[in-house]
Amino acid sequence: MRTDENSIKSDEIPASGFLDRMQFFYELFPYPNRPMFMRPDPEGSLDAHAGFSKMLAEKGSALTPCQIEDLRLRDVRFEFPRNKKIALVGCGTDEPLLFRMLHPQNPILAVDLSLKSLKRARRKIYWHRLRPVTLIQGDATLALREHAPFSHIQCFGVLHHQPDPKSMISAMAQSLERNGTLRLMIYSRTGRRLERGIQRKFTGLWNPAAKDSQSAEGSAFTPASGWKLFLASAKLLCWRLALPLISPKAGAMRFRYIGLSRARLADAFLHPSDHPLDLKDVLNWSKSAGLELVAHDSKSYELGPLNSHSDTSNSLETLVSEEDRGNISSNIVLVFKKVGAESWITR
Ligand SMILES: C[S@@+](CC[C@H](N)C(=O)[O-])C[C@H]1O[C@@H](n2cnc3c(N)ncnc32)[C@H](O)[C@@H]1O
């Protein structure tokens, strides 16, 4: 696999079955596909900076909520040398731009299955006149292996879509240098029940013969699925527009995060492979891959923010039990540090 900065090279390794289906989906609905001119605010995205994860990994619980509050971009930039390599796993259309703004000099490798998403990401970086990012189309687990080691990996909203999430965790762990960091976001298993319930109603679009999402996943989809999915997304958009009238309180509030974005609607309701991940499994897989959890961030309906570096409700046990009780109302962000020995490089 050859790569040039900002020129997209196709991965020669064929993505089969499961990943084909997901690639097909994200070619139709590149995500999150925000408008080209929208420029992310780096100060407002401080926690995405690799230096922020590095501080969490190095200082751990010694970092007080006040110190975190006082952090500025220049502080976290100082923590993360400009020659350190960053990987974006399943970068979508917008992460490369954000990371280039946060890290103007660092080598950044952005991998995605969807060529359309990468083209969009490249155009955004040109539009904002920023330094190129290396873009690779293909399965991230393979691309990581080829380009390791990395000092920081970001994997947001990707793990719960994988055919084998455990092996993706292990590929990311093995691609990190010692003390490197992984910032991972997964959907809450219980918090997404409603979206997954609605997704089941659209399973037939992927394969009319399939009676449930499990059998649909294993089978081939037809090109006609494309326009049917597109039509379904248009209907969903109408539904979303009408929601404040149909259900002003519960419905409109519950799906407010989607906004009026077709990409977000499709991602929430038409996704071909949105798997509930058990948080305990994710933690166990990470541990056995040589990753140590250094921070977590989420929100509970009853307890409010569950943040490892806040003053209240900060223990991991609380997060796990709130997830088990179906009380998590947000995505779950986990930051890990590589402590184990196994790597592509040392083998
Ligand atoms: C929900 S989007 C998240 C995009 C981005 N991380 C963000 O948070 O804005 C998931 C992205 O991961 C990509 N993806 C899923 N599985 C992948 C894999 N195995 N290798 C590379 N990209 C993958 C999809 O093509 C899609 O663009």
mmCIF file of C-alpha atoms and ligand atoms in Angstrom:
data_model
loop_
_atom_site.group_PDB
_atom_site.id
_atom_site.type_symbol
_atom_site.label_atom_id
_atom_site.label_comp_id
_atom_site.label_asym_id
_atom_site.label_seq_id
_atom_site.Cartn_x
_atom_site.Cartn_y
_atom_site.Cartn_z
ATOM 1 C CA MET A 1 0.000 0.000 0.000
ATOM 2 C CA ARG A 2 1.656 3.274 -1.105
ATOM 3 C CA THR A 3 0.647 6.586 0.357
ATOM 4 C CA ASP A 4 1.256 10.236 -0.386
ATOM 5 C CA GLU A 5 0.200 13.164 1.706
ATOM 6 C CA ASN A 6 -3.352 14.113 0.763
ATOM 7 C CA SER A 7 -3.418 11.807 -2.250
ATOM 8 C CA ILE A 8 -5.599 8.833 -1.554
ATOM 9 C CA LYS A 9 -4.280 5.382 -2.313
ATOM 10 C CA SER A 10 -6.605 2.429 -2.417
ATOM 11 C CA ASP A 11 -5.785 -0.433 -0.175
ATOM 12 C CA GLU A 12 -5.001 -3.493 -2.251
ATOM 13 C CA ILE A 13 -6.323 -5.861 0.377
ATOM 14 C CA PRO A 14 -9.958 -6.639 -0.475
ATOM 15 C CA ALA A 15 -12.404 -5.826 2.275
ATOM 16 C CA SER A 16 -14.890 -8.658 2.180
ATOM 17 C CA GLY A 17 -18.507 -9.216 3.198
ATOM 18 C CA PHE A 18 -19.140 -7.336 6.345
ATOM 19 C CA LEU A 19 -16.758 -4.482 5.595
ATOM 20 C CA ASP A 20 -18.033 -4.270 1.992
ATOM 21 C CA ARG A 21 -21.461 -3.574 3.345
ATOM 22 C CA MET A 22 -20.172 -0.863 5.666
ATOM 23 C CA GLN A 23 -18.079 0.700 2.939
ATOM 24 C CA PHE A 24 -21.141 0.761 0.666
ATOM 25 C CA PHE A 25 -23.072 2.509 3.432
ATOM 26 C CA TYR A 26 -20.448 5.206 4.091
ATOM 27 C CA GLU A 27 -19.988 5.842 0.371
ATOM 28 C CA LEU A 28 -23.697 6.697 0.335
ATOM 29 C CA PHE A 29 -23.666 8.608 3.600
ATOM 30 C CA PRO A 30 -20.206 10.002 4.378
ATOM 31 C CA TYR A 31 -20.116 10.915 8.050
ATOM 32 C CA PRO A 32 -20.493 13.454 9.636
ATOM 33 C CA ASN A 33 -20.221 15.506 6.452
ATOM 34 C CA ARG A 34 -20.403 18.958 7.991
ATOM 35 C CA PRO A 35 -20.357 21.908 5.573
ATOM 36 C CA MET A 36 -17.004 22.596 3.921
ATOM 37 C CA PHE A 37 -16.637 26.101 5.343
ATOM 38 C CA MET A 38 -17.184 25.033 8.964
ATOM 39 C CA ARG A 39 -13.941 25.437 10.837
ATOM 40 C CA PRO A 40 -13.632 23.516 14.115
ATOM 41 C CA ASP A 41 -12.583 25.456 17.196
ATOM 42 C CA PRO A 42 -9.306 23.916 18.436
ATOM 43 C CA GLU A 43 -9.599 25.482 21.914
ATOM 44 C CA GLY A 44 -13.076 23.949 22.193
ATOM 45 C CA SER A 45 -11.749 20.513 21.200
ATOM 46 C CA LEU A 46 -8.847 20.428 23.619
ATOM 47 C CA ASP A 47 -9.691 16.962 24.888
ATOM 48 C CA ALA A 48 -9.173 15.564 21.361
ATOM 49 C CA HIS A 49 -5.558 16.772 21.352
ATOM 50 C CA ALA A 50 -3.020 13.974 21.712
ATOM 51 C CA GLY A 51 -1.203 16.077 24.332
ATOM 52 C CA PHE A 52 -4.339 16.027 26.481
ATOM 53 C CA SER A 53 -4.428 12.208 26.453
ATOM 54 C CA LYS A 54 -0.710 12.176 27.148
ATOM 55 C CA MET A 55 -1.209 14.377 30.217
ATOM 56 C CA LEU A 56 -3.959 12.078 31.466
ATOM 57 C CA ALA A 57 -1.678 9.090 30.919
ATOM 58 C CA GLU A 58 1.305 10.632 32.656
ATOM 59 C CA LYS A 59 -0.297 12.518 35.518
ATOM 60 C CA GLY A 60 -3.324 10.303 36.066
ATOM 61 C CA SER A 61 -5.429 11.175 39.095
ATOM 62 C CA ALA A 62 -2.843 13.776 40.174
ATOM 63 C CA LEU A 63 -4.480 16.036 37.571
ATOM 64 C CA THR A 64 -7.193 17.975 39.430
ATOM 65 C CA PRO A 65 -10.455 19.191 37.841
ATOM 66 C CA CYS A 66 -9.195 22.759 38.317
ATOM 67 C CA GLN A 67 -5.969 22.060 36.470
ATOM 68 C CA ILE A 68 -7.935 20.503 33.608
ATOM 69 C CA GLU A 69 -10.237 23.499 33.490
ATOM 70 C CA ASP A 70 -7.255 25.840 33.227
ATOM 71 C CA LEU A 71 -5.620 23.986 30.333
ATOM 72 C CA ARG A 72 -5.176 25.839 27.062
ATOM 73 C CA LEU A 73 -4.169 24.665 23.593
ATOM 74 C CA ARG A 74 -0.582 25.858 24.024
ATOM 75 C CA ASP A 75 -0.225 23.696 27.187
ATOM 76 C CA VAL A 76 -1.325 20.479 25.499
ATOM 77 C CA ARG A 77 0.706 21.287 22.357
ATOM 78 C CA PHE A 78 3.756 21.618 24.546
ATOM 79 C CA GLU A 79 3.108 18.105 25.917
ATOM 80 C CA PHE A 80 3.085 16.395 22.530
ATOM 81 C CA PRO A 81 6.222 16.833 20.362
ATOM 82 C CA ARG A 82 5.562 17.850 16.764
ATOM 83 C CA ASN A 83 7.365 14.841 15.283
ATOM 84 C CA LYS A 84 5.109 12.241 16.997
ATOM 85 C CA LYS A 85 2.829 10.214 14.723
ATOM 86 C CA ILE A 86 -0.956 10.121 15.049
ATOM 87 C CA ALA A 87 -3.437 7.659 13.506
ATOM 88 C CA LEU A 88 -7.141 8.323 12.945
ATOM 89 C CA VAL A 89 -9.004 5.021 12.689
ATOM 90 C CA GLY A 90 -12.229 5.406 10.673
ATOM 91 C CA CYS A 91 -11.628 9.160 10.306
ATOM 92 C CA GLY A 92 -14.798 9.995 8.334
ATOM 93 C CA THR A 93 -15.055 13.397 6.634
ATOM 94 C CA ASP A 94 -14.143 15.772 9.457
ATOM 95 C CA GLU A 95 -11.565 14.319 11.826
ATOM 96 C CA PRO A 96 -8.550 14.960 9.541
ATOM 97 C CA LEU A 97 -9.352 18.683 9.475
ATOM 98 C CA LEU A 98 -9.816 18.866 13.244
ATOM 99 C CA PHE A 99 -6.591 16.979 13.909
ATOM 100 C CA ARG A 100 -4.605 19.078 11.449
ATOM 101 C CA MET A 101 -5.828 22.185 13.238
ATOM 102 C CA LEU A 102 -4.926 20.728 16.625
ATOM 103 C CA HIS A 103 -1.580 19.374 15.376
ATOM 104 C CA PRO A 104 -0.299 21.677 12.619
ATOM 105 C CA GLN A 105 3.052 19.872 12.255
ATOM 106 C CA ASN A 106 2.625 16.238 13.300
ATOM 107 C CA PRO A 107 2.543 13.364 10.820
ATOM 108 C CA ILE A 108 -1.106 12.240 10.696
ATOM 109 C CA LEU A 109 -2.374 9.057 9.081
ATOM 110 C CA ALA A 110 -6.130 9.038 8.493
ATOM 111 C CA VAL A 111 -7.723 5.724 7.459
ATOM 112 C CA ASP A 112 -11.244 5.053 6.272
ATOM 113 C CA LEU A 113 -13.120 2.455 4.267
ATOM 114 C CA SER A 114 -15.009 5.141 2.385
ATOM 115 C CA LEU A 115 -13.259 6.847 -0.519
ATOM 116 C CA LYS A 116 -15.948 9.517 -0.659
ATOM 117 C CA SER A 117 -15.313 10.412 2.997
ATOM 118 C CA LEU A 118 -11.588 10.690 2.360
ATOM 119 C CA LYS A 119 -12.093 12.862 -0.730
ATOM 120 C CA ARG A 120 -14.310 15.106 1.308
ATOM 121 C CA ALA A 121 -11.719 15.225 4.107
ATOM 122 C CA ARG A 122 -9.003 16.140 1.603
ATOM 123 C CA ARG A 123 -11.096 18.922 0.076
ATOM 124 C CA LYS A 124 -11.750 20.364 3.525
ATOM 125 C CA ILE A 125 -8.053 20.527 4.320
ATOM 126 C CA TYR A 126 -7.343 22.261 1.001
ATOM 127 C CA TRP A 127 -10.223 24.638 1.507
ATOM 128 C CA HIS A 128 -8.846 25.697 4.907
ATOM 129 C CA ARG A 129 -5.333 25.917 3.429
ATOM 130 C CA LEU A 130 -3.784 23.541 5.903
ATOM 131 C CA ARG A 131 -0.890 21.171 5.624
ATOM 132 C CA PRO A 132 -1.828 17.826 4.051
ATOM 133 C CA VAL A 133 -2.650 14.673 5.991
ATOM 134 C CA THR A 134 -1.842 11.162 4.773
ATOM 135 C CA LEU A 135 -5.128 9.542 3.730
ATOM 136 C CA ILE A 136 -5.528 5.818 3.222
ATOM 137 C CA GLN A 137 -8.564 3.957 2.000
ATOM 138 C CA GLY A 138 -9.010 0.483 3.453
ATOM 139 C CA ASP A 139 -9.450 -1.534 6.602
ATOM 140 C CA ALA A 140 -7.713 0.293 9.431
ATOM 141 C CA THR A 141 -6.548 -2.883 11.154
ATOM 142 C CA LEU A 142 -4.364 -3.636 8.117
ATOM 143 C CA ALA A 143 -3.228 -0.063 7.484
ATOM 144 C CA LEU A 144 -2.177 0.418 11.110
ATOM 145 C CA ARG A 145 0.009 -2.608 10.982
ATOM 146 C CA GLU A 146 1.789 -1.303 7.907
ATOM 147 C CA HIS A 147 2.434 2.189 9.271
ATOM 148 C CA ALA A 148 3.105 1.549 12.986
ATOM 149 C CA PRO A 149 4.331 2.739 15.437
ATOM 150 C CA PHE A 150 2.091 5.611 16.522
ATOM 151 C CA SER A 151 2.221 7.809 19.598
ATOM 152 C CA HIS A 152 -1.511 8.424 19.616
ATOM 153 C CA ILE A 153 -4.546 6.759 18.032
ATOM 154 C CA GLN A 154 -8.035 8.183 17.854
ATOM 155 C CA CYS A 155 -10.862 5.713 17.196
ATOM 156 C CA PHE A 156 -14.218 7.431 17.511
ATOM 157 C CA GLY A 157 -17.524 5.781 16.689
ATOM 158 C CA VAL A 158 -15.909 2.879 14.852
ATOM 159 C CA LEU A 159 -15.340 -0.082 17.181
ATOM 160 C CA HIS A 160 -19.033 -0.957 17.582
ATOM 161 C CA HIS A 161 -19.309 -1.346 13.796
ATOM 162 C CA GLN A 162 -16.578 -3.982 13.480
ATOM 163 C CA PRO A 163 -17.026 -7.663 12.647
ATOM 164 C CA ASP A 164 -14.309 -8.417 15.205
ATOM 165 C CA PRO A 165 -13.913 -5.522 17.659
ATOM 166 C CA LYS A 166 -11.499 -7.457 19.833
ATOM 167 C CA SER A 167 -9.002 -7.793 16.997
ATOM 168 C CA MET A 168 -9.320 -4.085 16.176
ATOM 169 C CA ILE A 169 -8.424 -3.255 19.789
ATOM 170 C CA SER A 170 -5.493 -5.581 19.627
ATOM 171 C CA ALA A 171 -4.332 -4.097 16.273
ATOM 172 C CA MET A 172 -4.485 -0.590 17.747
ATOM 173 C CA ALA A 173 -2.633 -1.669 20.898
ATOM 174 C CA GLN A 174 0.062 -3.373 18.885
ATOM 175 C CA SER A 175 0.492 -0.281 16.716
ATOM 176 C CA LEU A 176 1.151 2.021 19.656
ATOM 177 C CA GLU A 177 4.598 2.744 20.945
ATOM 178 C CA ARG A 178 5.176 2.184 24.656
ATOM 179 C CA ASN A 179 3.286 4.819 26.703
ATOM 180 C CA GLY A 180 1.426 5.828 23.547
ATOM 181 C CA THR A 181 -2.260 6.664 23.990
ATOM 182 C CA LEU A 182 -5.539 5.480 22.499
ATOM 183 C CA ARG A 183 -8.665 7.610 22.684
ATOM 184 C CA LEU A 184 -11.683 5.473 22.016
ATOM 185 C CA MET A 185 -15.369 6.326 21.766
ATOM 186 C CA ILE A 186 -18.019 3.632 21.776
ATOM 187 C CA TYR A 187 -21.772 3.866 21.866
ATOM 188 C CA SER A 188 -23.424 2.918 25.104
ATOM 189 C CA ARG A 189 -24.953 -0.549 24.682
ATOM 190 C CA THR A 190 -28.077 0.321 26.607
ATOM 191 C CA GLY A 191 -28.265 4.003 25.660
ATOM 192 C CA ARG A 192 -28.627 3.145 21.948
ATOM 193 C CA ARG A 193 -31.425 0.610 22.351
ATOM 194 C CA LEU A 194 -33.996 2.862 20.731
ATOM 195 C CA GLU A 195 -31.831 3.568 17.651
ATOM 196 C CA ARG A 196 -31.068 -0.142 17.266
ATOM 197 C CA GLY A 197 -34.737 -0.990 17.561
ATOM 198 C CA ILE A 198 -35.526 1.406 14.694
ATOM 199 C CA GLN A 199 -32.605 -0.001 12.661
ATOM 200 C CA ARG A 200 -34.264 -3.424 12.762
ATOM 201 C CA LYS A 201 -37.225 -2.001 10.851
ATOM 202 C CA PHE A 202 -34.882 -1.141 7.969
ATOM 203 C CA THR A 203 -33.002 -4.450 7.851
ATOM 204 C CA GLY A 204 -35.001 -5.511 4.792
ATOM 205 C CA LEU A 205 -33.403 -2.703 2.765
ATOM 206 C CA TRP A 206 -30.115 -4.510 2.962
ATOM 207 C CA ASN A 207 -31.558 -7.865 2.077
ATOM 208 C CA PRO A 208 -35.290 -8.348 1.545
ATOM 209 C CA ALA A 209 -34.977 -12.057 2.359
ATOM 210 C CA ALA A 210 -33.419 -11.478 5.769
ATOM 211 C CA LYS A 211 -35.787 -11.774 8.704
ATOM 212 C CA ASP A 212 -33.480 -10.135 11.212
ATOM 213 C CA SER A 213 -30.325 -8.077 11.350
ATOM 214 C CA GLN A 214 -28.147 -11.113 12.167
ATOM 215 C CA SER A 215 -29.055 -12.966 8.955
ATOM 216 C CA ALA A 216 -28.948 -9.741 6.904
ATOM 217 C CA GLU A 217 -25.374 -9.137 7.988
ATOM 218 C CA GLY A 218 -24.074 -12.338 6.563
ATOM 219 C CA SER A 219 -25.711 -11.977 3.182
ATOM 220 C CA ALA A 220 -25.019 -10.010 0.016
ATOM 221 C CA PHE A 221 -26.693 -6.681 -0.699
ATOM 222 C CA THR A 222 -27.773 -5.527 -4.112
ATOM 223 C CA PRO A 223 -26.973 -2.211 -5.826
ATOM 224 C CA ALA A 224 -30.686 -1.438 -5.618
ATOM 225 C CA SER A 225 -30.147 -1.139 -1.880
ATOM 226 C CA GLY A 226 -28.491 2.206 -2.663
ATOM 227 C CA TRP A 227 -31.510 4.112 -3.888
ATOM 228 C CA LYS A 228 -33.776 2.407 -1.342
ATOM 229 C CA LEU A 229 -31.504 3.533 1.441
ATOM 230 C CA PHE A 230 -31.410 7.015 -0.009
ATOM 231 C CA LEU A 231 -35.198 7.129 -0.150
ATOM 232 C CA ALA A 232 -35.412 5.851 3.426
ATOM 233 C CA SER A 233 -33.031 8.603 4.542
ATOM 234 C CA ALA A 234 -35.281 11.200 2.840
ATOM 235 C CA LYS A 235 -38.310 9.805 4.709
ATOM 236 C CA LEU A 236 -36.365 9.887 7.944
ATOM 237 C CA LEU A 237 -35.484 13.513 7.291
ATOM 238 C CA CYS A 238 -39.180 14.360 6.901
ATOM 239 C CA TRP A 239 -39.906 12.487 10.127
ATOM 240 C CA ARG A 240 -37.097 14.368 11.901
ATOM 241 C CA LEU A 241 -38.446 17.708 10.642
ATOM 242 C CA ALA A 242 -41.922 16.843 11.911
ATOM 243 C CA LEU A 243 -40.719 15.465 15.255
ATOM 244 C CA PRO A 244 -41.018 18.727 17.224
ATOM 245 C CA LEU A 245 -44.711 18.786 16.191
ATOM 246 C CA ILE A 246 -45.429 15.087 16.759
ATOM 247 C CA SER A 247 -43.526 14.707 19.986
ATOM 248 C CA PRO A 248 -42.248 18.100 21.150
ATOM 249 C CA LYS A 249 -40.824 16.939 24.471
ATOM 250 C CA ALA A 250 -39.631 13.334 24.561
ATOM 251 C CA GLY A 251 -38.977 12.625 20.863
ATOM 252 C CA ALA A 252 -37.499 15.959 19.840
ATOM 253 C CA MET A 253 -35.239 16.036 22.892
ATOM 254 C CA ARG A 254 -34.120 12.425 22.538
ATOM 255 C CA PHE A 255 -33.053 12.874 18.910
ATOM 256 C CA ARG A 256 -31.831 16.443 19.169
ATOM 257 C CA TYR A 257 -28.233 15.241 18.757
ATOM 258 C CA ILE A 258 -29.015 14.205 15.172
ATOM 259 C CA GLY A 259 -29.956 17.707 14.104
ATOM 260 C CA LEU A 260 -31.189 17.822 10.512
ATOM 261 C CA SER A 261 -28.233 15.972 9.067
ATOM 262 C CA ARG A 262 -28.988 13.166 6.632
ATOM 263 C CA ALA A 263 -25.622 11.551 7.444
ATOM 264 C CA ARG A 264 -26.477 11.452 11.139
ATOM 265 C CA LEU A 265 -29.990 10.151 10.493
ATOM 266 C CA ALA A 266 -28.615 7.357 8.321
ATOM 267 C CA ASP A 267 -25.905 6.570 10.863
ATOM 268 C CA ALA A 268 -28.449 6.319 13.658
ATOM 269 C CA PHE A 269 -31.219 4.401 11.878
ATOM 270 C CA LEU A 270 -30.023 2.767 8.655
ATOM 271 C CA HIS A 271 -26.663 1.392 9.702
ATOM 272 C CA PRO A 272 -25.950 -2.163 8.492
ATOM 273 C CA SER A 273 -23.684 -3.153 11.381
ATOM 274 C CA ASP A 274 -24.286 -1.361 14.639
ATOM 275 C CA HIS A 275 -23.438 -3.818 17.406
ATOM 276 C CA PRO A 276 -24.074 -3.396 21.081
ATOM 277 C CA LEU A 277 -20.678 -3.704 22.776
ATOM 278 C CA ASP A 278 -20.429 -4.807 26.371
ATOM 279 C CA LEU A 279 -18.282 -2.242 28.196
ATOM 280 C CA LYS A 280 -16.805 -4.962 30.413
ATOM 281 C CA ASP A 281 -15.697 -6.884 27.302
ATOM 282 C CA VAL A 282 -14.075 -3.767 25.860
ATOM 283 C CA LEU A 283 -12.210 -3.182 29.120
ATOM 284 C CA ASN A 284 -11.085 -6.810 29.307
ATOM 285 C CA TRP A 285 -9.940 -6.940 25.664
ATOM 286 C CA SER A 286 -7.992 -3.717 26.164
ATOM 287 C CA LYS A 287 -6.336 -4.993 29.303
ATOM 288 C CA SER A 288 -5.245 -8.204 27.675
ATOM 289 C CA ALA A 289 -3.912 -6.214 24.693
ATOM 290 C CA GLY A 290 -1.588 -4.319 27.046
ATOM 291 C CA LEU A 291 -3.656 -1.151 27.461
ATOM 292 C CA GLU A 292 -4.218 0.538 30.804
ATOM 293 C CA LEU A 293 -7.305 2.705 31.226
ATOM 294 C CA VAL A 294 -6.286 6.203 32.344
ATOM 295 C CA ALA A 295 -9.536 8.146 31.940
ATOM 296 C CA HIS A 296 -13.203 7.779 31.126
ATOM 297 C CA ASP A 297 -15.947 10.224 30.330
ATOM 298 C CA SER A 298 -19.676 9.671 30.029
ATOM 299 C CA LYS A 299 -23.021 10.776 31.388
ATOM 300 C CA SER A 300 -25.713 9.062 33.417
ATOM 301 C CA TYR A 301 -29.406 9.995 33.380
ATOM 302 C CA GLU A 302 -29.494 9.886 37.177
ATOM 303 C CA LEU A 303 -25.969 10.793 38.291
ATOM 304 C CA GLY A 304 -25.010 13.331 35.627
ATOM 305 C CA PRO A 305 -21.428 13.461 34.303
ATOM 306 C CA LEU A 306 -19.307 10.384 35.045
ATOM 307 C CA ASN A 307 -15.827 11.663 34.485
ATOM 308 C CA SER A 308 -12.676 10.136 35.934
ATOM 309 C CA HIS A 309 -11.225 13.607 36.517
ATOM 310 C CA SER A 310 -14.236 15.333 38.019
ATOM 311 C CA ASP A 311 -15.008 15.846 41.696
ATOM 312 C CA THR A 312 -18.061 13.606 41.732
ATOM 313 C CA SER A 313 -19.193 10.113 40.635
ATOM 314 C CA ASN A 314 -15.872 9.331 39.043
ATOM 315 C CA SER A 315 -15.170 5.657 39.598
ATOM 316 C CA LEU A 316 -15.015 3.139 36.793
ATOM 317 C CA GLU A 317 -17.275 0.821 38.803
ATOM 318 C CA THR A 318 -19.975 3.509 38.753
ATOM 319 C CA LEU A 319 -19.710 3.798 34.978
ATOM 320 C CA VAL A 320 -19.889 0.020 34.512
ATOM 321 C CA SER A 321 -22.860 -0.366 36.823
ATOM 322 C CA GLU A 322 -24.711 2.612 35.299
ATOM 323 C CA GLU A 323 -24.163 1.058 31.858
ATOM 324 C CA ASP A 324 -25.468 -2.292 33.124
ATOM 325 C CA ARG A 325 -28.534 -0.565 34.541
ATOM 326 C CA GLY A 326 -29.276 1.171 31.236
ATOM 327 C CA ASN A 327 -28.604 4.592 32.712
ATOM 328 C CA ILE A 328 -25.990 5.953 30.332
ATOM 329 C CA SER A 329 -27.286 8.834 28.242
ATOM 330 C CA SER A 330 -24.177 9.649 26.200
ATOM 331 C CA ASN A 331 -21.399 7.961 24.277
ATOM 332 C CA ILE A 332 -18.559 6.513 26.334
ATOM 333 C CA VAL A 333 -15.053 7.937 25.877
ATOM 334 C CA LEU A 334 -12.116 5.906 27.165
ATOM 335 C CA VAL A 335 -8.449 6.903 27.170
ATOM 336 C CA PHE A 336 -5.809 4.174 27.420
ATOM 337 C CA LYS A 337 -2.051 4.079 27.776
ATOM 338 C CA LYS A 338 0.024 1.348 26.172
ATOM 339 C CA VAL A 339 1.850 -0.499 28.906
ATOM 340 C CA GLY A 340 2.187 -4.042 27.563
ATOM 341 C CA ALA A 341 5.026 -5.304 25.458
ATOM 342 C CA GLU A 342 3.413 -6.842 22.394
ATOM 343 C CA SER A 343 3.833 -4.859 19.193
ATOM 344 C CA TRP A 344 4.189 -5.335 15.433
ATOM 345 C CA ILE A 345 7.605 -3.763 15.733
ATOM 346 C CA THR A 346 9.157 -6.016 18.361
ATOM 347 C CA ARG A 347 7.921 -9.264 16.854
HETATM 348 C C1 LIG B 1 -19.554 6.787 12.500
HETATM 349 S S1 LIG B 1 -18.269 7.143 11.379
HETATM 350 C C2 LIG B 1 -17.150 8.021 12.479
HETATM 351 C C3 LIG B 1 -16.270 9.023 11.761
HETATM 352 C C4 LIG B 1 -15.316 9.796 12.663
HETATM 353 N N1 LIG B 1 -14.496 8.915 13.455
HETATM 354 C C5 LIG B 1 -16.071 10.743 13.552
HETATM 355 O O1 LIG B 1 -16.219 10.484 14.748
HETATM 356 O O2 LIG B 1 -16.531 11.769 13.043
HETATM 357 C C6 LIG B 1 -17.436 5.597 11.185
HETATM 358 C C7 LIG B 1 -16.353 5.671 10.117
HETATM 359 O O3 LIG B 1 -15.486 4.558 10.278
HETATM 360 C C8 LIG B 1 -15.183 4.012 9.012
HETATM 361 N N2 LIG B 1 -14.820 2.606 9.255
HETATM 362 C C9 LIG B 1 -15.574 1.630 9.805
HETATM 363 N N3 LIG B 1 -14.875 0.482 9.924
HETATM 364 C C10 LIG B 1 -13.647 0.735 9.434
HETATM 365 C C11 LIG B 1 -12.481 -0.040 9.266
HETATM 366 N N4 LIG B 1 -12.439 -1.313 9.641
HETATM 367 N N5 LIG B 1 -11.400 0.539 8.732
HETATM 368 C C12 LIG B 1 -11.436 1.840 8.326
HETATM 369 N N6 LIG B 1 -12.509 2.625 8.463
HETATM 370 C C13 LIG B 1 -13.603 2.095 9.008
HETATM 371 C C14 LIG B 1 -16.450 4.224 8.197
HETATM 372 O O4 LIG B 1 -16.208 4.197 6.812
HETATM 373 C C15 LIG B 1 -16.903 5.584 8.714
HETATM 374 O O5 LIG B 1 -16.402 6.639 7.931
#
